[in-house]
Structure formats: structure tokens, C-alpha cells
Short mmCIF file of C-alpha atoms and ligand atoms in Angstrom, two decimals:
data_model
loop_
_atom_site.label_atom_id
_atom_site.label_comp_id
_atom_site.label_asym_id
_atom_site.label_seq_id
_atom_site.Cartn_x
_atom_site.Cartn_y
_atom_site.Cartn_z
CA MET C 1 -53.19 91.50 62.62
CA PHE C 2 -53.28 88.41 64.82
CA THR C 3 -50.09 86.32 64.93
CA ILE C 4 -49.63 83.13 66.89
CA LEU C 5 -46.09 82.01 67.74
CA THR C 6 -45.36 78.53 69.08
CA GLY C 7 -42.39 76.29 69.80
CA ALA C 8 -42.01 73.53 67.20
CA GLN C 9 -39.95 71.05 69.22
CA PHE C 10 -39.77 70.28 72.96
CA GLY C 11 -39.66 73.86 74.27
CA ASP C 12 -36.69 76.19 74.76
CA GLU C 13 -36.43 76.90 71.04
CA GLY C 14 -35.74 80.57 71.77
CA LYS C 15 -39.36 81.79 71.76
CA GLY C 16 -38.55 84.52 74.29
CA LYS C 17 -35.92 86.06 72.06
CA ILE C 18 -38.12 85.99 68.94
CA VAL C 19 -41.17 87.34 70.79
CA ASP C 20 -39.09 90.23 72.17
CA LEU C 21 -37.84 90.99 68.67
CA LEU C 22 -41.29 90.88 67.02
CA SER C 23 -43.08 92.68 69.88
CA GLN C 24 -41.67 95.98 68.71
CA ASP C 25 -44.32 95.83 65.94
CA TYR C 26 -47.21 94.64 68.12
CA ASP C 27 -49.70 96.48 70.35
CA ILE C 28 -50.47 93.49 72.56
CA VAL C 29 -48.48 90.38 73.51
CA VAL C 30 -50.48 87.65 75.23
CA ARG C 31 -49.62 84.30 76.87
CA PHE C 32 -52.31 81.69 76.21
CA GLN C 33 -51.31 78.48 78.02
CA GLY C 34 -48.91 76.87 80.45
CA GLY C 35 -47.59 78.55 83.55
CA ASN C 36 -44.25 79.07 85.22
CA ASN C 37 -43.00 75.77 83.88
CA ALA C 38 -42.01 78.08 81.00
CA GLY C 39 -38.72 79.94 81.10
CA HIS C 40 -38.33 82.50 78.33
CA THR C 41 -35.03 84.37 78.06
CA VAL C 42 -34.83 87.90 76.71
CA ILE C 43 -31.43 89.56 76.39
CA VAL C 44 -31.22 93.23 75.51
CA GLY C 45 -27.92 95.05 75.82
CA ASP C 46 -26.12 93.67 78.86
CA ASP C 47 -29.32 92.70 80.66
CA THR C 48 -30.78 89.20 80.77
CA TYR C 49 -34.39 88.60 81.81
CA LYS C 50 -35.68 85.12 82.55
CA LEU C 51 -39.46 85.33 82.32
CA HIS C 52 -41.81 82.61 83.52
CA LEU C 53 -45.25 84.22 83.34
CA ILE C 54 -44.95 87.76 82.05
CA PRO C 55 -45.05 87.84 78.23
CA SER C 56 -41.67 88.34 76.54
CA GLY C 57 -42.83 91.65 75.03
CA VAL C 58 -42.23 93.33 78.41
CA LEU C 59 -39.26 95.38 77.16
CA THR C 60 -41.32 97.01 74.41
CA ASP C 61 -44.30 99.38 74.52
CA ALA C 62 -46.80 96.56 73.96
CA ARG C 63 -49.58 95.89 76.44
CA LEU C 64 -49.14 92.48 78.05
CA LEU C 65 -51.92 90.01 78.78
CA ILE C 66 -52.12 86.66 80.55
CA GLY C 67 -55.09 84.70 79.24
CA PRO C 68 -57.65 82.53 81.07
CA GLY C 69 -55.97 79.31 79.88
CA VAL C 70 -52.78 80.09 81.79
CA VAL C 71 -52.17 78.61 85.25
CA VAL C 72 -50.77 81.38 87.44
CA ASP C 73 -48.62 80.93 90.53
CA PRO C 74 -49.30 84.32 92.16
CA ARG C 75 -46.15 84.15 94.29
CA VAL C 76 -43.97 83.70 91.18
CA LEU C 77 -45.84 86.40 89.25
CA ILE C 78 -45.44 88.94 92.07
CA GLN C 79 -41.72 88.06 92.34
CA GLU C 80 -41.38 88.56 88.59
CA ILE C 81 -43.07 91.98 88.78
CA GLU C 82 -40.67 92.88 91.63
CA MET C 83 -37.63 91.58 89.70
CA LEU C 84 -38.56 93.78 86.73
CA LYS C 85 -39.21 96.76 89.02
CA SER C 86 -35.71 96.45 90.48
CA ALA C 87 -34.40 96.52 86.90
CA GLY C 88 -36.31 99.77 86.32
CA ILE C 89 -39.24 98.23 84.39
CA ARG C 90 -42.62 99.06 85.91
CA VAL C 91 -45.31 96.46 85.29
CA THR C 92 -48.39 98.44 86.31
CA PRO C 93 -52.00 97.41 85.63
CA GLU C 94 -51.87 99.73 82.60
CA LYS C 95 -49.06 97.53 81.23
CA LEU C 96 -50.26 94.06 82.32
CA GLY C 97 -53.72 92.52 82.43
CA ILE C 98 -54.53 89.08 83.81
CA ASP C 99 -57.77 87.33 83.02
CA ALA C 100 -60.27 86.96 85.88
CA LYS C 101 -60.59 83.26 84.97
CA ALA C 102 -56.88 82.41 85.04
CA SER C 103 -56.42 79.38 87.30
CA ILE C 104 -54.34 79.86 90.43
CA ILE C 105 -51.58 77.38 91.24
CA MET C 106 -51.90 76.71 94.97
CA PRO C 107 -49.14 75.22 97.17
CA TYR C 108 -51.06 71.94 97.30
CA HIS C 109 -50.77 71.63 93.52
CA ILE C 110 -46.99 71.96 93.76
CA GLU C 111 -46.85 69.46 96.61
CA MET C 112 -49.01 66.95 94.71
CA ASP C 113 -46.89 67.37 91.55
CA LYS C 114 -43.72 66.52 93.54
CA LEU C 115 -45.30 63.63 95.47
CA ARG C 116 -46.88 62.08 92.38
CA GLU C 117 -43.62 62.31 90.42
CA GLN C 118 -41.70 60.62 93.26
CA ARG C 119 -44.14 57.73 93.15
CA ARG C 120 -44.27 57.25 89.39
CA THR C 121 -42.55 54.13 88.13
CA GLN C 122 -41.95 55.86 84.77
CA LYS C 123 -40.95 59.44 85.59
CA ILE C 124 -42.07 62.37 83.44
CA GLY C 125 -39.47 64.76 84.85
CA THR C 126 -41.97 67.60 85.41
CA THR C 127 -40.76 71.03 86.43
CA ALA C 128 -42.44 70.47 89.84
CA ARG C 129 -44.35 73.72 89.51
CA GLY C 130 -47.80 72.21 90.09
CA ILE C 131 -48.86 72.71 86.47
CA GLY C 132 -50.62 69.37 85.89
CA PHE C 133 -52.54 69.45 89.17
CA ALA C 134 -53.72 73.03 88.58
CA TYR C 135 -55.07 71.99 85.16
CA ILE C 136 -56.74 68.91 86.72
CA ASP C 137 -58.66 71.29 88.99
CA LYS C 138 -59.66 73.49 86.05
CA ILE C 139 -61.11 70.51 84.21
CA SER C 140 -62.79 69.09 87.32
CA ARG C 141 -64.19 72.56 88.13
CA ASP C 142 -62.40 72.69 91.48
CA GLU C 143 -60.08 75.51 90.46
CA VAL C 144 -59.38 78.72 92.31
CA ARG C 145 -59.57 81.51 89.73
CA LEU C 146 -57.85 84.87 90.00
CA ALA C 147 -61.32 86.38 90.48
CA ASP C 148 -61.83 84.14 93.54
CA LEU C 149 -58.39 84.89 94.97
CA ALA C 150 -58.99 88.62 94.64
CA HIS C 151 -62.19 88.52 96.71
CA LYS C 152 -61.20 87.38 100.18
CA ASN C 153 -64.58 85.99 101.22
CA ASP C 154 -65.05 84.04 97.98
CA PHE C 155 -61.53 82.65 98.33
CA LEU C 156 -62.07 81.60 101.96
CA ALA C 157 -65.39 79.95 101.06
CA THR C 158 -63.76 78.08 98.15
CA MET C 159 -60.93 76.93 100.41
CA ASP C 160 -63.40 75.77 103.09
CA GLU C 161 -64.93 73.47 100.53
CA LEU C 162 -61.70 72.33 98.87
CA ALA C 163 -59.35 71.97 101.83
CA PRO C 164 -60.61 68.62 103.21
CA GLN C 165 -60.47 67.07 99.71
CA LYS C 166 -56.93 68.38 99.09
CA GLU C 167 -55.72 67.29 102.54
CA ARG C 168 -56.97 63.75 101.93
CA ALA C 169 -55.26 63.68 98.51
CA ILE C 170 -51.93 64.83 99.95
CA LEU C 171 -52.13 62.32 102.80
CA ASP C 172 -52.88 59.64 100.23
CA LEU C 173 -49.69 60.54 98.34
CA GLY C 174 -47.68 60.39 101.58
CA GLY C 175 -47.31 64.15 102.10
CA ASP C 176 -47.97 66.69 104.84
CA PRO C 177 -51.58 67.97 104.63
CA ASP C 178 -50.75 71.16 106.58
CA VAL C 179 -49.55 72.70 103.31
CA VAL C 180 -53.21 73.22 102.36
CA ARG C 181 -54.32 75.55 105.17
CA ASP C 182 -50.97 77.05 106.20
CA SER C 183 -50.74 79.07 103.00
CA ILE C 184 -54.23 80.62 103.03
CA PRO C 185 -53.29 83.94 104.73
CA ASP C 186 -50.41 84.55 102.27
CA TYR C 187 -52.69 83.87 99.34
CA THR C 188 -55.34 86.36 100.46
CA GLY C 189 -52.49 88.90 100.41
CA TYR C 190 -51.50 87.91 96.85
CA GLY C 191 -55.14 88.30 95.77
CA ALA C 192 -55.16 91.89 97.03
CA ILE C 193 -51.92 92.69 95.16
CA LEU C 194 -53.13 91.20 91.85
CA LYS C 195 -56.72 92.50 91.94
CA PRO C 196 -55.97 95.73 90.00
CA TYR C 197 -54.58 93.68 87.09
CA ILE C 198 -57.80 91.75 86.44
CA THR C 199 -59.24 92.06 82.95
CA ASP C 200 -61.32 90.18 80.37
CA VAL C 201 -58.64 89.07 77.91
CA SER C 202 -60.96 87.76 75.18
CA TYR C 203 -62.88 91.05 75.15
CA GLU C 204 -59.68 93.15 75.09
CA LEU C 205 -58.24 91.13 72.20
CA ASN C 206 -61.39 91.19 70.09
CA ILE C 207 -61.79 94.95 70.57
CA ALA C 208 -58.11 95.45 69.69
CA LEU C 209 -58.46 93.36 66.51
CA ASN C 210 -61.63 95.26 65.58
CA HIS C 211 -59.50 98.40 65.73
CA ASP C 212 -56.84 96.88 63.46
CA MET C 213 -54.32 96.61 66.24
CA ASN C 214 -51.58 93.98 66.17
CA VAL C 215 -51.79 91.08 68.61
CA LEU C 216 -49.05 88.49 69.16
CA ALA C 217 -49.95 85.29 71.03
CA GLU C 218 -46.86 83.79 72.71
CA GLY C 219 -46.86 80.03 73.14
CA ALA C 220 -45.01 78.24 75.90
CA GLN C 221 -43.39 74.77 75.66
CA GLY C 222 -43.45 73.16 72.20
CA ALA C 223 -45.48 71.04 69.78
CA HIS C 224 -44.22 67.70 71.07
CA LEU C 225 -45.08 68.59 74.66
CA ASP C 226 -48.74 69.15 73.69
CA ILE C 227 -51.10 67.28 76.04
CA ILE C 228 -52.86 65.53 73.13
CA HIS C 229 -50.54 65.61 70.12
CA GLY C 230 -47.20 65.44 71.95
CA THR C 231 -45.14 62.44 73.00
CA GLN C 232 -47.64 61.24 75.58
CA LYS C 233 -47.27 60.77 78.44
CA TYR C 234 -44.05 62.74 78.51
CA VAL C 235 -45.89 65.98 77.86
CA THR C 236 -47.08 69.05 79.69
CA SER C 237 -50.71 69.48 80.75
CA SER C 238 -51.86 72.12 78.27
CA SER C 239 -52.32 72.32 74.53
CA THR C 240 -49.27 73.97 73.02
CA VAL C 241 -50.26 74.01 69.34
CA ALA C 242 -51.34 77.15 67.49
CA GLY C 243 -55.02 76.20 67.16
CA SER C 244 -55.38 76.19 70.91
CA ALA C 245 -54.42 79.87 71.13
CA CYS C 246 -57.84 80.69 69.67
CA ALA C 247 -59.70 78.45 72.10
CA TYR C 248 -57.70 79.48 75.17
CA LEU C 249 -57.96 83.19 74.33
CA GLY C 250 -61.51 83.36 73.06
CA VAL C 251 -60.58 84.65 69.61
CA GLY C 252 -62.14 82.98 66.57
CA PRO C 253 -59.87 81.12 64.11
CA LYS C 254 -60.90 83.38 61.21
CA ARG C 255 -58.95 86.17 62.90
CA VAL C 256 -55.57 84.46 62.56
CA ASP C 257 -53.21 86.06 60.01
CA GLN C 258 -49.86 84.41 60.70
CA VAL C 259 -48.54 81.38 62.56
CA ILE C 260 -44.84 81.48 63.32
CA GLY C 261 -42.92 78.40 64.41
CA VAL C 262 -39.75 78.76 66.41
CA VAL C 263 -37.36 75.96 65.47
CA LYS C 264 -33.93 75.33 66.98
CA ALA C 265 -31.22 74.42 64.44
CA TYR C 266 -30.73 71.17 66.39
CA ILE C 267 -32.96 69.61 69.06
CA THR C 268 -33.13 69.63 72.83
CA ARG C 269 -35.39 68.19 75.45
CA VAL C 270 -35.48 68.53 79.21
CA GLY C 271 -37.23 65.81 81.20
CA GLU C 272 -38.01 62.26 80.15
CA GLY C 273 -39.47 60.89 76.91
CA PRO C 274 -38.32 59.80 73.47
CA LEU C 275 -35.73 61.86 71.57
CA PRO C 276 -34.61 59.75 68.59
CA THR C 277 -31.65 61.92 67.55
CA GLU C 278 -30.26 62.38 71.07
CA GLN C 279 -26.45 62.44 71.20
CA ALA C 280 -25.25 61.24 74.58
CA GLY C 281 -21.54 61.58 73.76
CA GLU C 282 -19.20 64.24 72.43
CA ILE C 283 -21.68 65.96 70.07
CA GLY C 284 -24.29 66.18 72.82
CA ASP C 285 -21.77 67.76 75.20
CA LEU C 286 -20.60 70.14 72.51
CA LEU C 287 -24.14 71.36 71.76
CA ARG C 288 -24.95 71.68 75.46
CA GLU C 289 -21.84 73.74 76.15
CA ALA C 290 -21.96 75.92 73.04
CA GLY C 291 -25.73 76.41 73.29
CA GLY C 292 -25.86 76.91 77.06
CA GLU C 293 -28.43 74.14 77.14
CA PHE C 294 -29.45 74.16 80.78
CA GLY C 295 -33.11 74.63 81.77
CA THR C 296 -34.17 78.25 82.25
CA THR C 297 -36.67 77.19 84.91
CA THR C 298 -35.06 74.22 86.67
CA GLY C 299 -31.39 74.47 85.63
CA ARG C 300 -31.39 70.82 84.51
CA PRO C 301 -29.01 69.96 81.66
CA ARG C 302 -30.97 69.67 78.43
CA ARG C 303 -30.63 66.51 76.34
CA CYS C 304 -29.24 67.51 72.93
CA GLY C 305 -29.28 65.96 69.48
CA TRP C 306 -29.26 66.47 65.72
CA PHE C 307 -32.07 68.26 63.89
CA ASP C 308 -35.03 65.90 63.57
CA ALA C 309 -36.98 66.55 60.34
CA PRO C 310 -39.79 64.01 60.99
CA LEU C 311 -40.65 65.68 64.31
CA ALA C 312 -40.37 69.14 62.74
CA ARG C 313 -42.64 68.01 59.88
CA LYS C 314 -45.24 66.90 62.37
CA ALA C 315 -44.99 70.29 64.10
CA VAL C 316 -45.69 71.93 60.73
CA TYR C 317 -48.84 69.78 60.37
CA LEU C 318 -49.99 70.47 63.93
CA ASN C 319 -49.53 74.24 63.61
CA ALA C 320 -49.83 75.11 59.89
CA TYR C 321 -46.92 77.53 60.14
CA THR C 322 -46.86 80.42 57.70
CA GLY C 323 -43.22 81.14 58.53
CA ILE C 324 -40.35 79.89 60.65
CA ALA C 325 -37.77 81.50 62.89
CA LEU C 326 -34.70 79.26 62.96
CA THR C 327 -32.66 79.83 66.13
CA LYS C 328 -29.19 79.01 67.45
CA LEU C 329 -27.57 78.44 64.07
CA ASP C 330 -24.34 79.84 65.60
CA VAL C 331 -24.19 76.87 67.98
CA LEU C 332 -23.44 74.52 65.08
CA THR C 333 -20.29 76.48 64.13
CA GLY C 334 -17.25 74.21 64.14
CA ILE C 335 -19.16 70.94 63.76
CA ASP C 336 -18.31 69.27 60.47
CA PRO C 337 -20.04 67.36 59.04
CA ILE C 338 -23.44 68.21 60.52
CA ARG C 339 -26.08 65.51 60.53
CA ILE C 340 -29.76 65.98 59.78
CA CYS C 341 -32.27 63.24 60.54
CA ILE C 342 -34.42 62.96 57.42
CA GLY C 343 -36.45 59.88 58.36
CA TYR C 344 -36.73 56.93 60.73
CA GLU C 345 -36.31 53.23 60.29
CA PHE C 346 -39.13 51.60 62.17
CA ASP C 347 -40.31 47.98 61.92
CA GLY C 348 -38.30 47.43 58.74
CA GLN C 349 -39.68 50.51 56.98
CA CYS C 350 -38.31 53.98 56.42
CA ASN C 351 -40.71 56.78 57.35
CA GLU C 352 -40.58 60.51 56.97
CA TYR C 353 -43.28 61.08 59.58
CA PRO C 354 -43.12 60.03 63.23
CA PRO C 355 -45.31 57.18 64.47
CA GLU C 356 -48.15 58.32 66.71
CA LEU C 357 -47.22 56.62 69.97
CA SER C 358 -44.23 57.34 72.21
CA SER C 359 -43.61 53.61 72.61
CA GLU C 360 -43.16 53.43 68.81
CA LEU C 361 -41.05 56.60 68.63
CA GLU C 362 -38.70 55.04 71.22
CA ARG C 363 -37.99 52.25 68.70
CA CYS C 364 -37.29 54.54 65.73
CA VAL C 365 -33.74 54.58 64.39
CA PRO C 366 -32.85 57.91 62.75
CA VAL C 367 -31.71 57.95 59.14
CA TYR C 368 -29.17 60.74 58.69
CA GLU C 369 -27.82 62.76 55.84
CA GLU C 370 -24.57 64.61 56.31
CA VAL C 371 -24.12 68.20 55.26
CA GLU C 372 -21.06 70.38 55.21
CA GLY C 373 -20.30 72.46 58.29
CA TRP C 374 -18.52 75.81 58.66
CA ASP C 375 -15.80 77.23 60.89
CA GLN C 376 -16.29 80.98 60.64
CA ASP C 377 -17.88 82.81 63.57
CA ILE C 378 -21.37 83.79 62.33
CA SER C 379 -22.59 85.50 65.50
CA GLY C 380 -21.76 88.94 64.11
CA ALA C 381 -23.33 88.44 60.68
CA GLU C 382 -25.56 91.34 59.65
CA ASP C 383 -27.11 89.90 56.53
CA PHE C 384 -28.09 86.40 55.48
CA SER C 385 -25.75 86.71 52.51
CA ASP C 386 -22.83 87.27 54.95
CA LEU C 387 -23.17 83.67 56.15
CA PRO C 388 -20.74 81.07 54.80
CA ALA C 389 -22.21 79.07 51.93
CA ALA C 390 -22.44 75.94 54.10
CA ALA C 391 -24.50 77.79 56.76
CA GLN C 392 -26.83 79.18 54.07
CA GLY C 393 -27.06 75.67 52.65
CA TYR C 394 -28.04 74.24 56.05
CA VAL C 395 -30.87 76.79 56.40
CA HIS C 396 -32.13 76.09 52.87
CA ARG C 397 -31.99 72.32 53.44
CA ILE C 398 -34.17 72.63 56.55
CA GLU C 399 -36.53 74.89 54.64
CA ASP C 400 -36.81 72.24 51.88
CA LEU C 401 -37.44 69.47 54.38
CA LEU C 402 -40.22 71.42 56.09
CA GLY C 403 -41.79 73.10 53.08
CA VAL C 404 -42.19 76.37 55.02
CA THR C 405 -40.29 79.62 54.48
CA ILE C 406 -37.63 80.43 57.04
CA GLN C 407 -38.14 84.16 57.60
CA ILE C 408 -35.76 84.76 60.48
CA VAL C 409 -32.41 83.19 61.33
CA SER C 410 -31.04 83.81 64.81
CA VAL C 411 -27.26 83.69 65.29
CA GLY C 412 -26.89 84.61 68.95
CA PRO C 413 -28.93 85.29 72.08
CA LYS C 414 -29.09 89.08 71.73
CA ARG C 415 -31.94 90.98 70.12
CA GLU C 416 -29.80 92.29 67.27
CA GLN C 417 -28.21 88.90 66.46
CA VAL C 418 -30.82 88.14 63.88
CA LEU C 419 -30.99 87.92 60.08
CA PHE C 420 -34.12 88.43 58.01
CA VAL C 421 -34.11 86.08 55.05
P1 LIG W 501 -37.74 79.60 75.18
O1 LIG W 501 -38.25 78.84 76.34
O2 LIG W 501 -38.19 79.04 73.87
O3 LIG W 501 -38.02 81.09 75.27
O4 LIG W 501 -36.15 79.44 75.19
P2 LIG W 501 -35.18 79.59 76.48
O5 LIG W 501 -35.04 81.02 76.79
O6 LIG W 501 -35.62 78.68 77.58
O7 LIG W 501 -33.85 78.96 75.90
C1 LIG W 501 -33.25 79.49 74.78
C2 LIG W 501 -31.82 79.90 75.16
O8 LIG W 501 -31.07 80.14 74.00
C3 LIG W 501 -31.75 81.20 75.95
O9 LIG W 501 -30.66 81.13 76.82
C4 LIG W 501 -31.52 82.25 74.87
O10 LIG W 501 -30.85 83.39 75.38
C5 LIG W 501 -30.65 81.49 73.93
N1 LIG W 501 -30.78 81.85 72.50
C6 LIG W 501 -31.87 82.22 71.79
N2 LIG W 501 -31.57 82.37 70.48
C7 LIG W 501 -30.25 82.08 70.36
C8 LIG W 501 -29.36 82.02 69.25
O11 LIG W 501 -29.72 82.24 68.10
N3 LIG W 501 -28.07 81.66 69.52
C9 LIG W 501 -27.63 81.38 70.78
N4 LIG W 501 -26.36 81.04 70.94
N5 LIG W 501 -28.45 81.44 71.84
C10 LIG W 501 -29.75 81.77 71.63
P1 LIG W 502 -40.61 76.75 77.63
O1 LIG W 502 -41.86 77.60 77.50
C1 LIG W 502 -38.91 72.77 78.03
C2 LIG W 502 -41.34 69.81 80.21
C3 LIG W 502 -40.79 69.30 81.53
C4 LIG W 502 -41.35 67.90 81.52
C5 LIG W 502 -42.72 68.07 80.88
C6 LIG W 502 -43.87 68.17 81.88
O2 LIG W 502 -39.51 77.41 78.37
O3 LIG W 502 -40.22 76.22 76.31
P2 LIG W 502 -44.65 70.11 83.52
O4 LIG W 502 -43.95 70.77 84.66
O5 LIG W 502 -45.06 71.04 82.44
O6 LIG W 502 -45.79 69.25 83.98
O7 LIG W 502 -43.54 69.11 82.89
O8 LIG W 502 -42.64 69.27 80.13
N1 LIG W 502 -41.45 71.27 80.10
C7 LIG W 502 -40.64 72.05 79.37
N2 LIG W 502 -39.52 71.75 78.68
N3 LIG W 502 -39.38 74.03 78.03
C8 LIG W 502 -40.51 74.35 78.69
O9 LIG W 502 -41.08 75.56 78.58
C9 LIG W 502 -41.17 73.35 79.44
N4 LIG W 502 -42.26 73.32 80.21
C10 LIG W 502 -42.43 72.06 80.59
O10 LIG W 502 -39.38 69.31 81.54
O11 LIG W 502 -40.59 67.08 80.66
MG1 LIG W 503 -37.53 77.88 78.05
#
């Protein structure tokens, strides 16, 4: 079975939690795009793990893979392996494989990301992890791949060719070009550490599927941060929608059995860009506090707002979800009434689907319906039928609006705080 799981909003929907939960039934969990701009939280027992590159199935018996479409900061990956080791979790090459063609994020990518962002008149609010510049180099065929990094002479030859170009670019952006060559010795060391993990991810996955094994592809970010279909230009630099899992991983689309969307019961966004249902006042603060809405990667406060059905509907189109995991329903406890955005007023018309351009989305005025809230603590519920009628009603209303079955409802950050509908 091949399942693809993606975020349906602007990231941070709770993908890490759902992947950890589902991984118990999978043989392989694989990341297919993005890099350490992602921050996926897994909480089991009293332990919290914030994962940036290692797939969120790490606490289960699944094999973990990082595909060739991921941009890998080797320093961050090695730190993450060390962090897990100190928590008693050994991430050996038998556990984790990284594709030979994964692109390496070099210090000059991070520097260029920061310098470019400083100079932008309209900020994007990137995570400053060098993601966009690493993908630029993949597309322009100037990337350093893990295979290059792992072979010292190939890496040094690549750097000999690239360094003058990168130094000029950094000077151009007003930065210090020394960052390019100063880091080379450290990076040869990282290559040696990561060499044993190298694998061919596409081959491993296809062989596994041929043997009827279960593979779960874990998306990072969310539908509206997709480089093409998202709210350009306030997007990330990879394709975050389900279809791209096939292309990034080298697995044909006929293999896909399930596509799961992770949807937060309200909406959040970190960084710039349109967010029609954003609540700057009391409700926004309430959601941020109750939901702990601060970036897992950068610690920035997340912008919070009411559930946005037009954006969620578009995510359903972009991904063709077969089922939905609705997260953070518990965060809405105590808010009454709850508002749901069911459409937008835009240029004198009411629309149920978002306009294509960000400049148009900025001008949309949400049309809300109000639904009844609930007061009872739902974080200990063990069965969907234990939920107050108003909470069940909220879930069913979202299901109606999206036309996709909600299979899982999450009522707290822990693995067991989950209801199967
Ligand atoms: P991801 O990037 O999609 O994996 O999401 P993050 O981990 O960045 O952010 C989700 C946050 O919400 C994390 O702190 C999770 O521990 C937490 N979380 C996940 N599901 C729930 C839930 O159902 N209720 C509550 N209260 N918190 C949740
Ligand atoms: P997970 O996987 C939320 C946002 C950044 C910024 C934009 C571009 O945890 O859901 P980038 O550094 O990627 O060039 O920044 O994308 N962003 C995320 N927002 N969750 C994420 O990942 C994100 N990854 C990137 O805030 O607005
Ligand atoms: Mg996150």
C-alpha cells in the first residue's frame, strides 16, 4: 500500500503527530520534499521530539527514507541524529536511508536566503534555512548532491568550480564571501559521516511496493505553500501537493492507494502572505495561546484565524484526498459561537473557491456562518461519540463543506489523543 499524506493549509497542521500515529502500520516512512524549514512535532509519553528532516515515523519500527527531492542541511541532520541518540533512539544506516541525489544546503545558500530577504521590498518571511537557494541550484544544475559531498575529491572539485560564482553572488547581495570557502573542511567531515546512509530511494520504494509492503510518504509544509499552486509568491520553493510525491520519489502514480490530508480545525500561517480569515484580536490570541501556535522551526508566533472552507476546498482539488485527519479540535473548546468561512465576497460576487492570484485573495472578504461551540474538555475523549453534540456537529459540517470523509479527529498533541470516526 502506498499512502501520501500532505498538509492542506499553510503547514503546521499536525502532520508529525498523524504520521507518527499511522507509521505503526507502515514498513517505510519517506520525506519527499522541503528541508529543515519543516518542523514536525511528535509527542509520545512525556517526550517531545521536534523533527526537521528525519521522517516522523522515527519512534516506530518503520524504515525511514529521505528522498532525492529533499534539500538536506547535513549539519542539521547530524544534530538531529545526535539529539535522537541522546534520547536513546539510534538512527543507524539500517534505520535511515538518504538518497544519493538529495541536494545539500550549503552555508552560502543560507547566507543568500537571509541577504535576499533583507533586501526584498515585499518580504516573504522565509525560515532563513537556505531552502529556496538550494532548490535554485538543483534546477540550474549547480547543486551539491549527497553523493558529491560523500566523495571528498568530487566535492572539492565541485566547490572549485562553484566557489567563485557563489562569492560573486554573495558580494552582490552585500554579504561576506568568506562564508563560501570557510565551511569546506567541515562539510567534507559531514560527507564522511553521512556516506553510510546513502541509498537509491526510488529503487527501495518500488521493490518494497512489489513485495506488498506499506509505504507512507510524509509531506512537509502545506497545499497553499506549494511553489506553483500556493499563494505565490508567499510560498516555499518545492511542490507540496500529493502528486509531486510520485515525481519526487520516482514512484508511478498508479501505485498510489490513499491520499490523506491533514487539516487543522482552524487556520494558521507563519510568514507573510494572504490569510483571509486571520483574526488579529482576541480570537487570534486565544487560538495562539490554546493551540501553542508558535513556529516549531523559527519560534515565530503563527497568525491564526477561523477555518477557511474555500482554501480547504482548493486543497482537496489539488490533492484529491481520499480521507482527512482533522487536528486540534480541542483548541476550539470554550469559543462560542465558532465561525466558519464558507465563501468570499470578491468584486461584488460571492465565491466558494479562492481566486487564483494572491493579489486577488488579499481583497477577498470572508463570508461566515456561525455554529454552536462547546465548553466541555474534549482532550480525554476516547470515542467520537463521547464528543459533545456541538463538537460532532462541527466535524460533520467541515466534512460536508469539503466532500471528503474525516477519518481521524485529533483532540490533543499526544499520540493517544485521537478518535477514529
Ligand atoms: P506539522 O508541521 O504539521 O507537523 O505541525 P507542527 O508540529 O509544526 O505543529 C503542530 C503543533 O500542534 C505541535 O505542537 C503538535 O504537538 C500540536 N498538535 C498536533 N495535534 C494536536 C491536537 O489535536 N491538539 C493540540 N492541542 N495540539 C496538537
Ligand atoms: P511544516 O512542514 C509553516 C513558510 C515560511 C515562509 C514560506 C517560505 O512544519 O508544516 P522557506 O523557508 O520555505 O523558503 O519559507 O514558507 N514555511 C512554513 N510554514 N510550516 C512549515 O513547515 C513551513 N515551511 C516553510 O514561514 O512563509
Ligand atoms: Mg511544523
